[in-house]
N, CA, C and O atoms as a MOPAC input file, in Angstrom:
PM7 MOZYME 1SCF
protein

 N     16.79300 1   -13.07100 1     0.87100 1
 C     17.39100 1   -12.69300 1    -0.37700 1
 C     18.59200 1   -11.82200 1    -0.06400 1
 O     18.55300 1   -10.98000 1     0.83400 1
 N     19.60600 1   -12.02800 1    -0.78300 1
 C     20.82500 1   -11.30800 1    -0.51200 1
 C     21.88700 1   -12.30300 1    -0.10000 1
 O     21.58200 1   -13.47600 1     0.11600 1
 N     23.06800 1   -11.88300 1     0.00800 1
 C     24.13300 1   -12.78300 1     0.37400 1
 C     25.46000 1   -12.09400 1     0.24300 1
 O     25.59100 1   -10.90000 1     0.51400 1
 N     26.43100 1   -12.84700 1    -0.16900 1
 C     27.78400 1   -12.32500 1    -0.21700 1
 C     27.99900 1   -11.48800 1    -1.47200 1
 O     27.79100 1   -11.95000 1    -2.59300 1
 N     28.42200 1   -10.24400 1    -1.25500 1
 C     28.79400 1    -9.34300 1    -2.34100 1
 C     27.70600 1    -9.21100 1    -3.40200 1
 O     27.88700 1    -9.63000 1    -4.54500 1
 N     26.59200 1    -8.63200 1    -3.01700 1
 C     25.50300 1    -8.45400 1    -3.97500 1
 C     25.05900 1    -6.99500 1    -4.01900 1
 O     25.31300 1    -6.21100 1    -3.10400 1
 N     24.38500 1    -6.66400 1    -5.12400 1
 C     23.85800 1    -5.31400 1    -5.30500 1
 C     22.43600 1    -5.42800 1    -5.81400 1
 O     22.16800 1    -6.07200 1    -6.82800 1
 N     21.52900 1    -4.78800 1    -5.08700 1
 C     20.13200 1    -4.70300 1    -5.49500 1
 C     19.84200 1    -3.23400 1    -5.70700 1
 O     19.84500 1    -2.45100 1    -4.75700 1
 N     19.58800 1    -2.85200 1    -6.96100 1
 C     19.40500 1    -1.44200 1    -7.28900 1
 C     18.23200 1    -1.26400 1    -8.24100 1
 O     17.99200 1    -2.08300 1    -9.12900 1
 N     17.49400 1    -0.14900 1    -8.02400 1
 C     16.40000 1     0.28200 1    -8.89500 1
 C     15.30500 1    -0.77100 1    -9.03600 1
 O     14.87700 1    -1.08200 1   -10.14700 1
 N     14.85700 1    -1.31500 1    -7.91300 1
 C     13.78100 1    -2.29800 1    -7.89700 1
 C     12.58800 1    -1.76200 1    -7.12700 1
 O     12.71600 1    -0.84400 1    -6.31600 1
 N     11.43400 1    -2.34200 1    -7.38800 1
 C     10.22500 1    -2.07500 1    -6.61200 1
 C      9.94500 1    -3.30000 1    -5.76000 1
 O      9.75500 1    -4.40100 1    -6.27600 1
 N      9.92000 1    -3.09500 1    -4.44300 1
 C      9.61300 1    -4.15800 1    -3.48400 1
 C      8.25600 1    -3.81100 1    -2.88700 1
 O      8.16000 1    -2.89100 1    -2.07500 1
 N      7.21000 1    -4.52700 1    -3.27200 1
 C      5.85800 1    -4.14200 1    -2.85200 1
 C      5.08800 1    -5.33300 1    -2.30300 1
 O      5.20500 1    -6.45700 1    -2.79100 1
 N      4.28400 1    -5.04800 1    -1.25600 1
 C      3.32200 1    -6.01100 1    -0.70900 1
 C      3.97000 1    -7.30300 1    -0.22300 1
 O      3.44800 1    -8.39100 1    -0.46600 1
 N      5.10300 1    -7.18600 1     0.46100 1
 C      5.79900 1    -8.36300 1     0.97500 1
 C      5.61100 1    -8.48200 1     2.48000 1
 O      5.62300 1    -7.48700 1     3.20500 1
 N      5.43700 1    -9.72200 1     2.93700 1
 C      5.41200 1    -9.94500 1     4.37700 1
 C      6.75100 1   -10.47700 1     4.86600 1
 O      7.11200 1   -10.23100 1     6.01700 1
 N      7.48300 1   -11.18200 1     4.05300 1
 C      8.76400 1   -11.70600 1     4.49200 1
 C      9.77200 1   -11.87500 1     3.37800 1
 O     10.78100 1   -12.55100 1     3.57900 1
 N      9.55000 1   -11.30200 1     2.23100 1
 C     10.45200 1   -11.50200 1     1.10100 1
 C     11.24400 1   -10.27000 1     0.71100 1
 O     11.77300 1   -10.20000 1    -0.39800 1
 N     11.33100 1    -9.32100 1     1.58300 1
 C     12.23700 1    -8.20500 1     1.34500 1
 C     13.64400 1    -8.66900 1     1.69500 1
 O     13.79200 1    -9.74300 1     2.27900 1
 N     14.67000 1    -7.91600 1     1.36800 1
 C     16.03500 1    -8.39100 1     1.56000 1
 C     16.35400 1    -8.79000 1     3.00400 1
 O     16.09800 1    -8.04800 1     3.95300 1
 N     16.91700 1    -9.97900 1     3.12700 1
 C     17.43100 1   -10.48100 1     4.39500 1
 C     18.84000 1   -10.98900 1     4.11100 1
 O     19.02000 1   -12.01700 1     3.45800 1
 N     19.81800 1   -10.27300 1     4.60000 1
 C     21.20700 1   -10.56500 1     4.28600 1
 C     21.61600 1   -11.85600 1     4.97500 1
 O     21.35400 1   -12.04300 1     6.16400 1
 N     22.25600 1   -12.74200 1     4.22900 1
 C     22.55900 1   -14.06200 1     4.75400 1
 C     23.84200 1   -14.17200 1     5.55300 1
 O     23.86400 1   -14.84100 1     6.58500 1
 N     24.91000 1   -13.53100 1     5.10300 1
 C     26.19700 1   -13.70500 1     5.78000 1
 C     27.12900 1   -12.56500 1     5.42300 1
 O     26.69100 1   -11.49700 1     4.99400 1
 N     28.42000 1   -12.80400 1     5.60400 1
 C     29.42100 1   -11.75000 1     5.41000 1
 C     29.46300 1   -11.25400 1     3.97100 1
 O     28.79200 1   -11.79400 1     3.09200 1
 N     30.24900 1   -10.23500 1     3.75300 1
 C     30.39100 1    -9.65600 1     2.42700 1
 C     29.72200 1    -8.30000 1     2.36600 1
 O     29.17700 1    -7.80900 1     3.35400 1
 N     29.77400 1    -7.70700 1     1.18700 1
 C     29.20200 1    -6.38000 1     0.98200 1
 C     27.78600 1    -6.53500 1     0.44200 1
 O     27.55700 1    -7.27000 1    -0.51900 1
 N     26.83600 1    -5.83600 1     1.06600 1
 C     25.44400 1    -5.84200 1     0.62000 1
 C     25.07400 1    -4.41500 1     0.25500 1
 O     25.03200 1    -3.54100 1     1.12100 1
 N     24.80400 1    -4.17400 1    -1.02700 1
 C     24.42800 1    -2.85500 1    -1.52300 1
 C     22.94300 1    -2.85200 1    -1.86300 1
 O     22.47500 1    -3.68900 1    -2.63500 1
 N     22.20600 1    -1.90900 1    -1.28400 1
 C     20.77000 1    -1.74900 1    -1.53600 1
 C     20.56800 1    -0.27600 1    -1.85400 1
 O     20.51800 1     0.56200 1    -0.95400 1
 N     20.45100 1     0.03800 1    -3.15700 1
 C     20.55400 1     1.43000 1    -3.60000 1
 C     19.43400 1     1.77500 1    -4.58100 1
 O     19.15700 1     1.02100 1    -5.51500 1
 N     18.79100 1     2.93200 1    -4.35400 1
 C     17.77700 1     3.48600 1    -5.26300 1
 C     16.60800 1     2.53400 1    -5.51100 1
 O     16.17500 1     2.36400 1    -6.65000 1
 N     16.10300 1     1.92000 1    -4.45500 1
 C     14.94200 1     1.03800 1    -4.53500 1
 C     13.72400 1     1.73800 1    -3.95000 1
 O     13.84700 1     2.73500 1    -3.23700 1
 N     12.55500 1     1.20800 1    -4.25800 1
 C     11.30800 1     1.63100 1    -3.62500 1
 C     10.77800 1     0.43200 1    -2.85300 1
 O     10.61700 1    -0.65300 1    -3.41300 1
 N     10.50500 1     0.63000 1    -1.55300 1
 C      9.95000 1    -0.42000 1    -0.70600 1
 C      8.59000 1     0.06600 1    -0.22600 1
 O      8.49300 1     1.11000 1     0.41900 1
 N      7.53500 1    -0.69100 1    -0.54100 1
 C      6.16700 1    -0.27100 1    -0.23500 1
 C      5.39300 1    -1.39800 1     0.43400 1
 O      5.44700 1    -2.54700 1    -0.00700 1
 N      4.67200 1    -1.06300 1     1.50100 1
 C      3.69100 1    -1.96300 1     2.11600 1
 C      4.31500 1    -3.26300 1     2.63200 1
 O      3.83000 1    -4.35400 1     2.33100 1
 N      5.39600 1    -3.13900 1     3.41300 1
 C      6.02500 1    -4.31200 1     4.01700 1
 C      5.32000 1    -4.65100 1     5.32100 1
 O      4.62000 1    -3.81900 1     5.89800 1
 N      5.51500 1    -5.88300 1     5.77600 1
 C      4.88500 1    -6.27700 1     7.03800 1
 C      5.92500 1    -6.64800 1     8.08400 1
 O      6.05500 1    -5.93600 1     9.08000 1
 N      6.66600 1    -7.72300 1     7.90200 1
 C      7.60800 1    -8.18500 1     8.92800 1
 C      8.99300 1    -7.55900 1     8.83000 1
 O      9.68300 1    -7.40500 1     9.83800 1
 N      9.39600 1    -7.20100 1     7.62900 1
 C     10.75800 1    -6.68300 1     7.47600 1
 C     10.84100 1    -5.72100 1     6.31100 1
 O     10.10700 1    -5.82500 1     5.32800 1
 N     11.75600 1    -4.78600 1     6.45400 1
 C     12.14400 1    -3.95900 1     5.31100 1
 C     13.47800 1    -4.51300 1     4.80200 1
 O     13.54600 1    -5.00800 1     3.67700 1
 N     14.53000 1    -4.43800 1     5.60600 1
 C     15.81300 1    -5.08900 1     5.32300 1
 C     16.40800 1    -5.51700 1     6.65900 1
 O     16.42900 1    -4.73400 1     7.60900 1
 N     16.89000 1    -6.75500 1     6.73700 1
 C     17.47900 1    -7.23500 1     7.98700 1
 C     18.50800 1    -8.31800 1     7.69500 1
 O     18.76900 1    -8.66000 1     6.54200 1
 N     19.08700 1    -8.85000 1     8.77400 1
 C     19.99600 1    -9.98200 1     8.66300 1
 C     21.45600 1    -9.58900 1     8.74300 1
 O     21.82000 1    -8.55700 1     9.30600 1
 N     22.27700 1   -10.44300 1     8.16300 1
 C     23.71500 1   -10.25000 1     8.19900 1
 C     24.32400 1   -10.80300 1     9.47400 1
 O     23.65700 1   -11.47300 1    10.26300 1
 N     25.57500 1   -10.51500 1     9.65500 1
 C     26.27600 1   -10.89600 1    10.87500 1
 C     27.35300 1    -9.85800 1    11.16300 1
 O     27.38100 1    -8.79600 1    10.54100 1
 N     28.22500 1   -10.16200 1    12.09200 1
 C     29.21000 1    -9.16700 1    12.52300 1
 C     30.26900 1    -8.87300 1    11.46600 1
 O     31.04400 1    -7.93000 1    11.62400 1
 N     30.31900 1    -9.65400 1    10.39800 1
 C     31.27600 1    -9.39100 1     9.32500 1
 C     30.63700 1    -8.68300 1     8.12700 1
 O     31.32700 1    -8.37800 1     7.15400 1
 N     29.34700 1    -8.42300 1     8.18600 1
 C     28.63400 1    -7.81400 1     7.05400 1
 C     28.98600 1    -6.34000 1     6.88300 1
 O     29.25100 1    -5.62500 1     7.84800 1
 N     28.97900 1    -5.91600 1     5.63700 1
 C     29.15800 1    -4.51100 1     5.28300 1
 C     27.91200 1    -4.09700 1     4.51000 1
 O     27.67200 1    -4.58600 1     3.40600 1
 N     27.12100 1    -3.19800 1     5.08600 1
 C     25.85600 1    -2.78400 1     4.48800 1
 C     25.99700 1    -1.38000 1     3.89900 1
 O     26.56400 1    -0.49000 1     4.53200 1
 N     25.48100 1    -1.19100 1     2.69500 1
 C     25.32800 1     0.13000 1     2.09500 1
 C     23.85700 1     0.26000 1     1.71500 1
 O     23.41200 1    -0.33200 1     0.73100 1
 N     23.11500 1     1.02200 1     2.48400 1
 C     21.68300 1     1.22200 1     2.25000 1
 C     21.53400 1     2.70400 1     1.89600 1
 O     21.55200 1     3.56100 1     2.78000 1
 N     21.38600 1     3.00500 1     0.59700 1
 C     21.54400 1     4.38100 1     0.12700 1
 C     20.40000 1     4.78800 1    -0.80500 1
 O     20.05500 1     4.06800 1    -1.74100 1
 N     19.82100 1     5.96300 1    -0.52600 1
 C     18.86200 1     6.63000 1    -1.42200 1
 C     17.66700 1     5.76800 1    -1.82200 1
 O     17.27400 1     5.75300 1    -2.98900 1
 N     17.09700 1     5.05900 1    -0.86800 1
 C     15.88900 1     4.28000 1    -1.11600 1
 C     14.67600 1     5.06700 1    -0.64000 1
 O     14.80000 1     5.98900 1     0.16600 1
 N     13.51300 1     4.69900 1    -1.13800 1
 C     12.25700 1     5.35400 1    -0.76700 1
 C     11.36700 1     4.30700 1    -0.11800 1
 O     11.03000 1     3.30200 1    -0.74400 1
 N     10.98400 1     4.53600 1     1.13600 1
 C     10.14500 1     3.61800 1     1.89800 1
 C      8.78400 1     4.25900 1     2.12000 1
 O      8.69100 1     5.37800 1     2.62500 1
 N      7.72500 1     3.54300 1     1.73900 1
 C      6.37600 1     4.05000 1     1.97300 1
 C      5.55400 1     2.95300 1     2.63800 1
 O      5.19900 1     1.96500 1     1.99400 1
 N      5.24500 1     3.12400 1     3.93900 1
 C      4.38600 1     2.15000 1     4.60800 1
 C      3.03200 1     2.08300 1     3.90500 1
 O      2.51800 1     3.09200 1     3.42200 1
 N      2.46800 1     0.88500 1     3.85500 1
 C      1.16800 1     0.69700 1     3.21700 1
 C      0.14100 1     0.15700 1     4.19300 1
 O      0.35100 1     0.21800 1     5.40500 1
 N     -0.96200 1    -0.36900 1     3.69300 1
 C     -2.04800 1    -0.84500 1     4.55400 1
 C     -1.64600 1    -1.94900 1     5.52800 1
 O     -2.17700 1    -1.99700 1     6.63800 1
 N     -0.72300 1    -2.84300 1     5.14700 1
 C     -0.34700 1    -3.92500 1     6.06200 1
 C      0.84900 1    -3.57300 1     6.94500 1
 O      1.18600 1    -4.33600 1     7.85100 1
 N      1.48800 1    -2.44800 1     6.70200 1
 C      2.63100 1    -2.03600 1     7.51900 1
 C      2.13300 1    -1.55900 1     8.87800 1
 O      1.26000 1    -0.69400 1     8.95800 1
 N      2.68900 1    -2.12500 1     9.93900 1
 C      2.30100 1    -1.73100 1    11.29800 1
 C      2.99200 1    -0.41900 1    11.64200 1
 O      4.12100 1    -0.40900 1    12.13400 1
 N      2.31300 1     0.67400 1    11.38100 1
 C      2.91700 1     2.00100 1    11.50000 1
 C      3.25400 1     2.39300 1    12.93500 1
 O      4.15600 1     3.20400 1    13.14800 1
 N      2.56000 1     1.84600 1    13.91300 1
 C      2.83500 1     2.16800 1    15.32200 1
 C      3.94300 1     1.29500 1    15.89900 1
 O      4.42300 1     1.56300 1    17.00000 1
 N      4.35400 1     0.26800 1    15.18500 1
 C      5.40600 1    -0.64400 1    15.60800 1
 C      6.74100 1    -0.15900 1    15.01800 1
 O      6.73000 1     0.49900 1    13.97700 1
 N      7.88200 1    -0.45800 1    15.64100 1
 C      9.16000 1    -0.01900 1    15.07900 1
 C      9.38700 1    -0.45600 1    13.63000 1
 O     10.05300 1     0.25300 1    12.87500 1
 N      8.85000 1    -1.60100 1    13.23300 1
 C      9.03300 1    -2.04500 1    11.84900 1
 C      8.39400 1    -1.07300 1    10.86400 1
 O      8.74900 1    -1.07200 1     9.68600 1
 N      7.46700 1    -0.25600 1    11.32000 1
 C      6.78800 1     0.70500 1    10.46000 1
 C      7.67700 1     1.82400 1     9.95500 1
 O      7.33500 1     2.49000 1     8.97700 1
 N      8.82200 1     2.04400 1    10.60800 1
 C      9.77200 1     3.05600 1    10.13300 1
 C     11.20300 1     2.49500 1    10.07200 1
 O     12.18300 1     3.23400 1    10.16400 1
 N     11.28800 1     1.18500 1     9.91700 1
 C     12.59100 1     0.51700 1     9.88700 1
 C     13.20000 1     0.55000 1     8.48800 1
 O     12.55100 1     0.19400 1     7.50500 1
 N     14.43900 1     0.97800 1     8.41900 1
 C     15.22100 1     0.90300 1     7.18700 1
 C     16.09100 1    -0.35000 1     7.22000 1
 O     16.14300 1    -1.09600 1     6.24200 1
 N     16.76500 1    -0.58100 1     8.32700 1
 C     17.66900 1    -1.72500 1     8.46200 1
 C     17.65000 1    -2.23100 1     9.89100 1
 O     17.66900 1    -1.45200 1    10.84400 1
 N     17.61100 1    -3.56200 1    10.02400 1
 C     17.79100 1    -4.20100 1    11.32300 1
 C     18.95500 1    -5.18300 1    11.18100 1
 O     18.74800 1    -6.35300 1    10.85600 1
 N     20.19100 1    -4.70000 1    11.42900 1
 C     21.33300 1    -5.60800 1    11.35400 1
 C     21.27700 1    -6.60600 1    12.50200 1
 O     20.78800 1    -6.29100 1    13.58700 1
 N     21.78000 1    -7.80400 1    12.25700 1
 C     21.71500 1    -8.84200 1    13.28300 1
 C     23.10500 1    -9.33900 1    13.63800 1
 O     24.05200 1    -9.18600 1    12.86600 1
 N     23.21100 1    -9.93500 1    14.81400 1
 C     24.50400 1   -10.44000 1    15.27200 1
 C     24.38400 1   -11.84600 1    15.84700 1
 O     25.32900 1   -12.33000 1    16.47000 1
 N     23.26500 1   -12.50200 1    15.65700 1
 C     23.01100 1   -13.80200 1    16.26900 1
 C     23.91600 1   -14.92600 1    15.80400 1
 O     24.06700 1   -15.92200 1    16.51100 1
 N     24.52300 1   -14.79100 1    14.63400 1
 C     25.40000 1   -15.85100 1    14.13300 1
 C     26.79900 1   -15.78400 1    14.74300 1
 O     27.60900 1   -16.69000 1    14.54500 1
 N     27.07900 1   -14.72300 1    15.47500 1
 C     28.39700 1   -14.54500 1    16.06300 1
 C     28.64100 1   -15.58300 1    17.15200 1
 O     27.76000 1   -15.87700 1    17.95900 1
 N     29.83200 1   -16.12200 1    17.15900 1
 C     30.22200 1   -17.06400 1    18.21500 1
 C     30.85700 1   -16.32600 1    19.39600 1
 O     31.27600 1   -16.94500 1    20.37400 1
 N     30.92100 1   -15.00900 1    19.29300 1
 C     31.50600 1   -14.20500 1    20.36200 1
 C     30.52900 1   -14.10600 1    21.53100 1
 O     29.32000 1   -14.21100 1    21.32400 1
 N     31.01900 1   -13.90700 1    22.74700 1
 C     30.14200 1   -13.85300 1    23.92100 1
 C     29.42300 1   -12.51100 1    24.09400 1
 O     28.76000 1   -12.30300 1    25.11000 1
 N     29.53800 1   -11.61600 1    23.14300 1
 C     28.90000 1   -10.30000 1    23.23200 1
 C     28.36300 1    -9.92900 1    21.85200 1
 O     28.72400 1   -10.54700 1    20.85100 1
 N     27.50900 1    -8.92500 1    21.80800 1
 C     26.88800 1    -8.48900 1    20.55700 1
 C     27.88100 1    -7.71700 1    19.69400 1
 O     28.48700 1    -6.74700 1    20.14900 1
 N     28.04000 1    -8.15000 1    18.45400 1
 C     28.86700 1    -7.44700 1    17.48200 1
 C     28.07800 1    -7.39300 1    16.18300 1
 O     27.61400 1    -8.41900 1    15.68700 1
 N     27.92800 1    -6.19400 1    15.63500 1
 C     27.18100 1    -6.00200 1    14.39700 1
 C     28.14600 1    -5.66500 1    13.27200 1
 O     29.26700 1    -5.21700 1    13.51300 1
 N     27.70200 1    -5.88400 1    12.04800 1
 C     28.48300 1    -5.47900 1    10.89000 1
 C     28.54300 1    -3.96200 1    10.79100 1
 O     27.95500 1    -3.25300 1    11.60800 1
 N     29.25300 1    -3.47500 1     9.79300 1
 C     29.37500 1    -2.03300 1     9.57600 1
 C     28.35500 1    -1.59400 1     8.53600 1
 O     28.18400 1    -2.24400 1     7.50500 1
 N     27.68400 1    -0.49100 1     8.81400 1
 C     26.61000 1    -0.03200 1     7.93100 1
 C     26.78900 1     1.42700 1     7.54900 1
 O     27.08800 1     2.27800 1     8.38700 1
 N     26.60100 1     1.69500 1     6.26900 1
 C     26.47500 1     3.06300 1     5.77500 1
 C     25.02700 1     3.19600 1     5.33200 1
 O     24.61700 1     2.59300 1     4.34000 1
 N     24.25900 1     3.98000 1     6.06200 1
 C     22.82800 1     4.16000 1     5.79900 1
 C     22.59300 1     5.65500 1     5.66900 1
 O     22.71800 1     6.39500 1     6.64500 1
 N     22.25100 1     6.10600 1     4.45300 1
 C     22.17100 1     7.54000 1     4.21400 1
 C     21.28400 1     7.83800 1     3.00300 1
 O     21.24600 1     7.07500 1     2.03800 1
 N     20.57700 1     8.95600 1     3.07700 1
 C     19.81100 1     9.44800 1     1.94100 1
 C     18.50100 1     8.73800 1     1.69400 1
 O     17.86900 1     8.94400 1     0.65800 1
 N     18.08300 1     7.90600 1     2.63000 1
 C     16.82700 1     7.17800 1     2.47300 1
 C     15.65900 1     8.05000 1     2.91700 1
 O     15.78200 1     8.83100 1     3.86100 1
 N     14.54000 1     7.91400 1     2.23900 1
 C     13.32700 1     8.66400 1     2.57300 1
 C     12.31900 1     7.70100 1     3.17600 1
 O     11.99600 1     6.67400 1     2.57900 1
 N     11.82100 1     8.03700 1     4.36300 1
 C     10.76000 1     7.26700 1     5.00800 1
 C      9.50200 1     8.12100 1     4.96500 1
 O      9.35300 1     9.05300 1     5.75500 1
 N      8.60700 1     7.80900 1     4.05500 1
 C      7.37300 1     8.56800 1     3.86800 1
 C      6.60500 1     8.64800 1     5.18900 1
 O      6.38100 1     7.63100 1     5.84500 1
 N      6.21000 1     9.84400 1     5.57000 1
 C      5.43700 1    10.03700 1     6.79100 1
 C      6.26100 1    10.11300 1     8.06200 1
 O      5.69400 1    10.24300 1     9.14700 1
 N      7.58900 1    10.03500 1     7.96300 1
 C      8.43100 1    10.10200 1     9.14900 1
 C      9.61100 1    11.03700 1     8.86200 1
 O     10.67100 1    10.60500 1     8.41000 1
 N      9.40200 1    12.30900 1     9.13200 1
 C     10.43200 1    13.31800 1     8.85500 1
 C     11.70200 1    13.08600 1     9.66100 1
 O     12.80100 1    13.35300 1     9.17400 1
 N     11.56500 1    12.59200 1    10.89000 1
 C     12.72700 1    12.36500 1    11.75400 1
 C     13.67100 1    11.33600 1    11.13000 1
 O     14.87700 1    11.56900 1    11.05000 1
 N     13.12900 1    10.20400 1    10.68900 1
 C     13.95700 1     9.15300 1    10.09100 1
 C     14.50300 1     9.60200 1     8.73800 1
 O     15.63500 1     9.27300 1     8.38500 1
 N     13.70100 1    10.35500 1     7.97700 1
 C     14.17500 1    10.86300 1     6.68500 1
 C     15.35400 1    11.80700 1     6.87900 1
 O     16.32200 1    11.75300 1     6.12000 1
 N     15.28300 1    12.67100 1     7.88700 1
 C     16.35400 1    13.63900 1     8.14400 1
 C     17.64000 1    12.95200 1     8.59000 1
 O     18.73000 1    13.31600 1     8.14800 1
 N     17.51200 1    11.95400 1     9.47100 1
 C     18.66300 1    11.20400 1     9.98100 1
 C     18.26300 1     9.73500 1    10.02200 1
 O     17.56400 1     9.31100 1    10.94200 1
 N     18.69100 1     8.96600 1     9.05000 1
 C     18.29400 1     7.56500 1     8.94800 1
 C     18.63300 1     6.74900 1    10.18800 1
 O     18.00900 1     5.71800 1    10.44100 1
 N     19.61600 1     7.20000 1    10.96400 1
 C     20.01100 1     6.48700 1    12.17500 1
 C     19.12200 1     6.83800 1    13.36500 1
 O     19.22900 1     6.20200 1    14.41400 1
 N     18.26900 1     7.81000 1    13.23200 1
 C     17.37300 1     8.23700 1    14.31400 1
 C     16.05900 1     7.45700 1    14.23100 1
 O     15.00500 1     8.03100 1    13.95600 1
 N     16.12900 1     6.15900 1    14.47000 1
 C     14.95000 1     5.30000 1    14.47200 1
 C     14.82900 1     4.40400 1    13.26100 1
 O     14.05200 1     3.45000 1    13.28200 1
 N     15.58100 1     4.68300 1    12.19700 1
 C     15.49500 1     3.86000 1    10.99200 1
 C     16.39300 1     2.63800 1    11.03000 1
 O     16.07500 1     1.61500 1    10.42500 1
 N     17.51900 1     2.73400 1    11.74100 1
 C     18.41100 1     1.59100 1    11.93900 1
 C     18.13500 1     1.06300 1    13.33500 1
 O     18.29900 1     1.78300 1    14.32100 1
 N     17.71600 1    -0.19600 1    13.42100 1
 C     17.26600 1    -0.77100 1    14.69300 1
 C     18.02800 1    -2.06400 1    14.96700 1
 O     17.95300 1    -3.01700 1    14.19200 1
 N     18.76300 1    -2.08700 1    16.08000 1
 C     19.54000 1    -3.26100 1    16.45600 1
 C     18.89900 1    -3.93600 1    17.65400 1
 O     18.37700 1    -3.27700 1    18.55300 1
 N     18.94600 1    -5.25900 1    17.65200 1
 C     18.33700 1    -6.04100 1    18.71800 1
 C     19.36600 1    -6.34600 1    19.79900 1
 O     20.48700 1    -6.76100 1    19.50500 1
 N     18.97800 1    -6.13900 1    21.03600 1
 C     19.86200 1    -6.40700 1    22.16000 1
 C     19.84700 1    -7.86600 1    22.56900 1
 O     19.12000 1    -8.67300 1    21.98900 1
 N     20.64500 1    -8.20500 1    23.56500 1
 C     20.73900 1    -9.57600 1    24.05800 1
 C     19.39000 1   -10.07700 1    24.55400 1
 O     19.07700 1   -11.26000 1    24.41700 1
 N     18.58500 1    -9.18200 1    25.13200 1
 C     17.28400 1    -9.57100 1    25.67000 1
 C     16.19700 1    -9.67600 1    24.59900 1
 O     15.05500 1   -10.00600 1    24.91800 1
 N     16.53200 1    -9.40100 1    23.33700 1
 C     15.55400 1    -9.46800 1    22.25900 1
 C     14.83000 1    -8.16800 1    21.99700 1
 O     14.09600 1    -8.05600 1    21.01600 1
 N     15.02500 1    -7.17300 1    22.86400 1
 C     14.40500 1    -5.86400 1    22.65900 1
 C     15.31400 1    -4.98400 1    21.81300 1
 O     16.52800 1    -5.18400 1    21.77700 1
 N     14.71800 1    -4.00500 1    21.13100 1
 C     15.51500 1    -3.09400 1    20.31900 1
 C     16.37600 1    -2.21000 1    21.20400 1
 O     15.92200 1    -1.71600 1    22.23600 1
 N     17.62200 1    -2.01500 1    20.79100 1
 C     18.55200 1    -1.16300 1    21.51800 1
 C     18.43000 1     0.25800 1    20.99500 1
 O     18.08600 1     0.46100 1    19.83100 1
 N     18.70400 1     1.23000 1    21.82900 1
 C     18.75800 1     2.61200 1    21.35100 1
 C     20.19800 1     2.93600 1    21.00200 1
 O     21.13300 1     2.39200 1    21.58900 1
 N     20.36200 1     3.83100 1    20.03700 1
 C     21.71900 1     4.19700 1    19.60600 1
 C     22.25900 1     5.31500 1    20.44700 1
 O     23.38700 1     5.75900 1    20.23400 1

């Protein structure tokens, strides 16, 4: 769900295993003032190297099916670069701020400290 130049605001996203926002391609993606609860595979992901993400003031609360010990358990955004035809990893630009991750003070204080997770060439998460 999501795509070119869209805004998803003031929604409740609950009990999803794969239907939370997955950005399809370039353009501006705004995800503002939402509540995301009990996700399994994704909170928000996708896009490409031309994407512009604004992930602002959302509330994330892991639930019973959220794998809390796995990185997805405190993930706000996982931008992707797999659609790029370039020989190296290039991600879109993201503004990620003001999001609350229930039970994770570190990510709540700085959303980029574990909440934004990028995948490396080897498929493992990269550190910022």
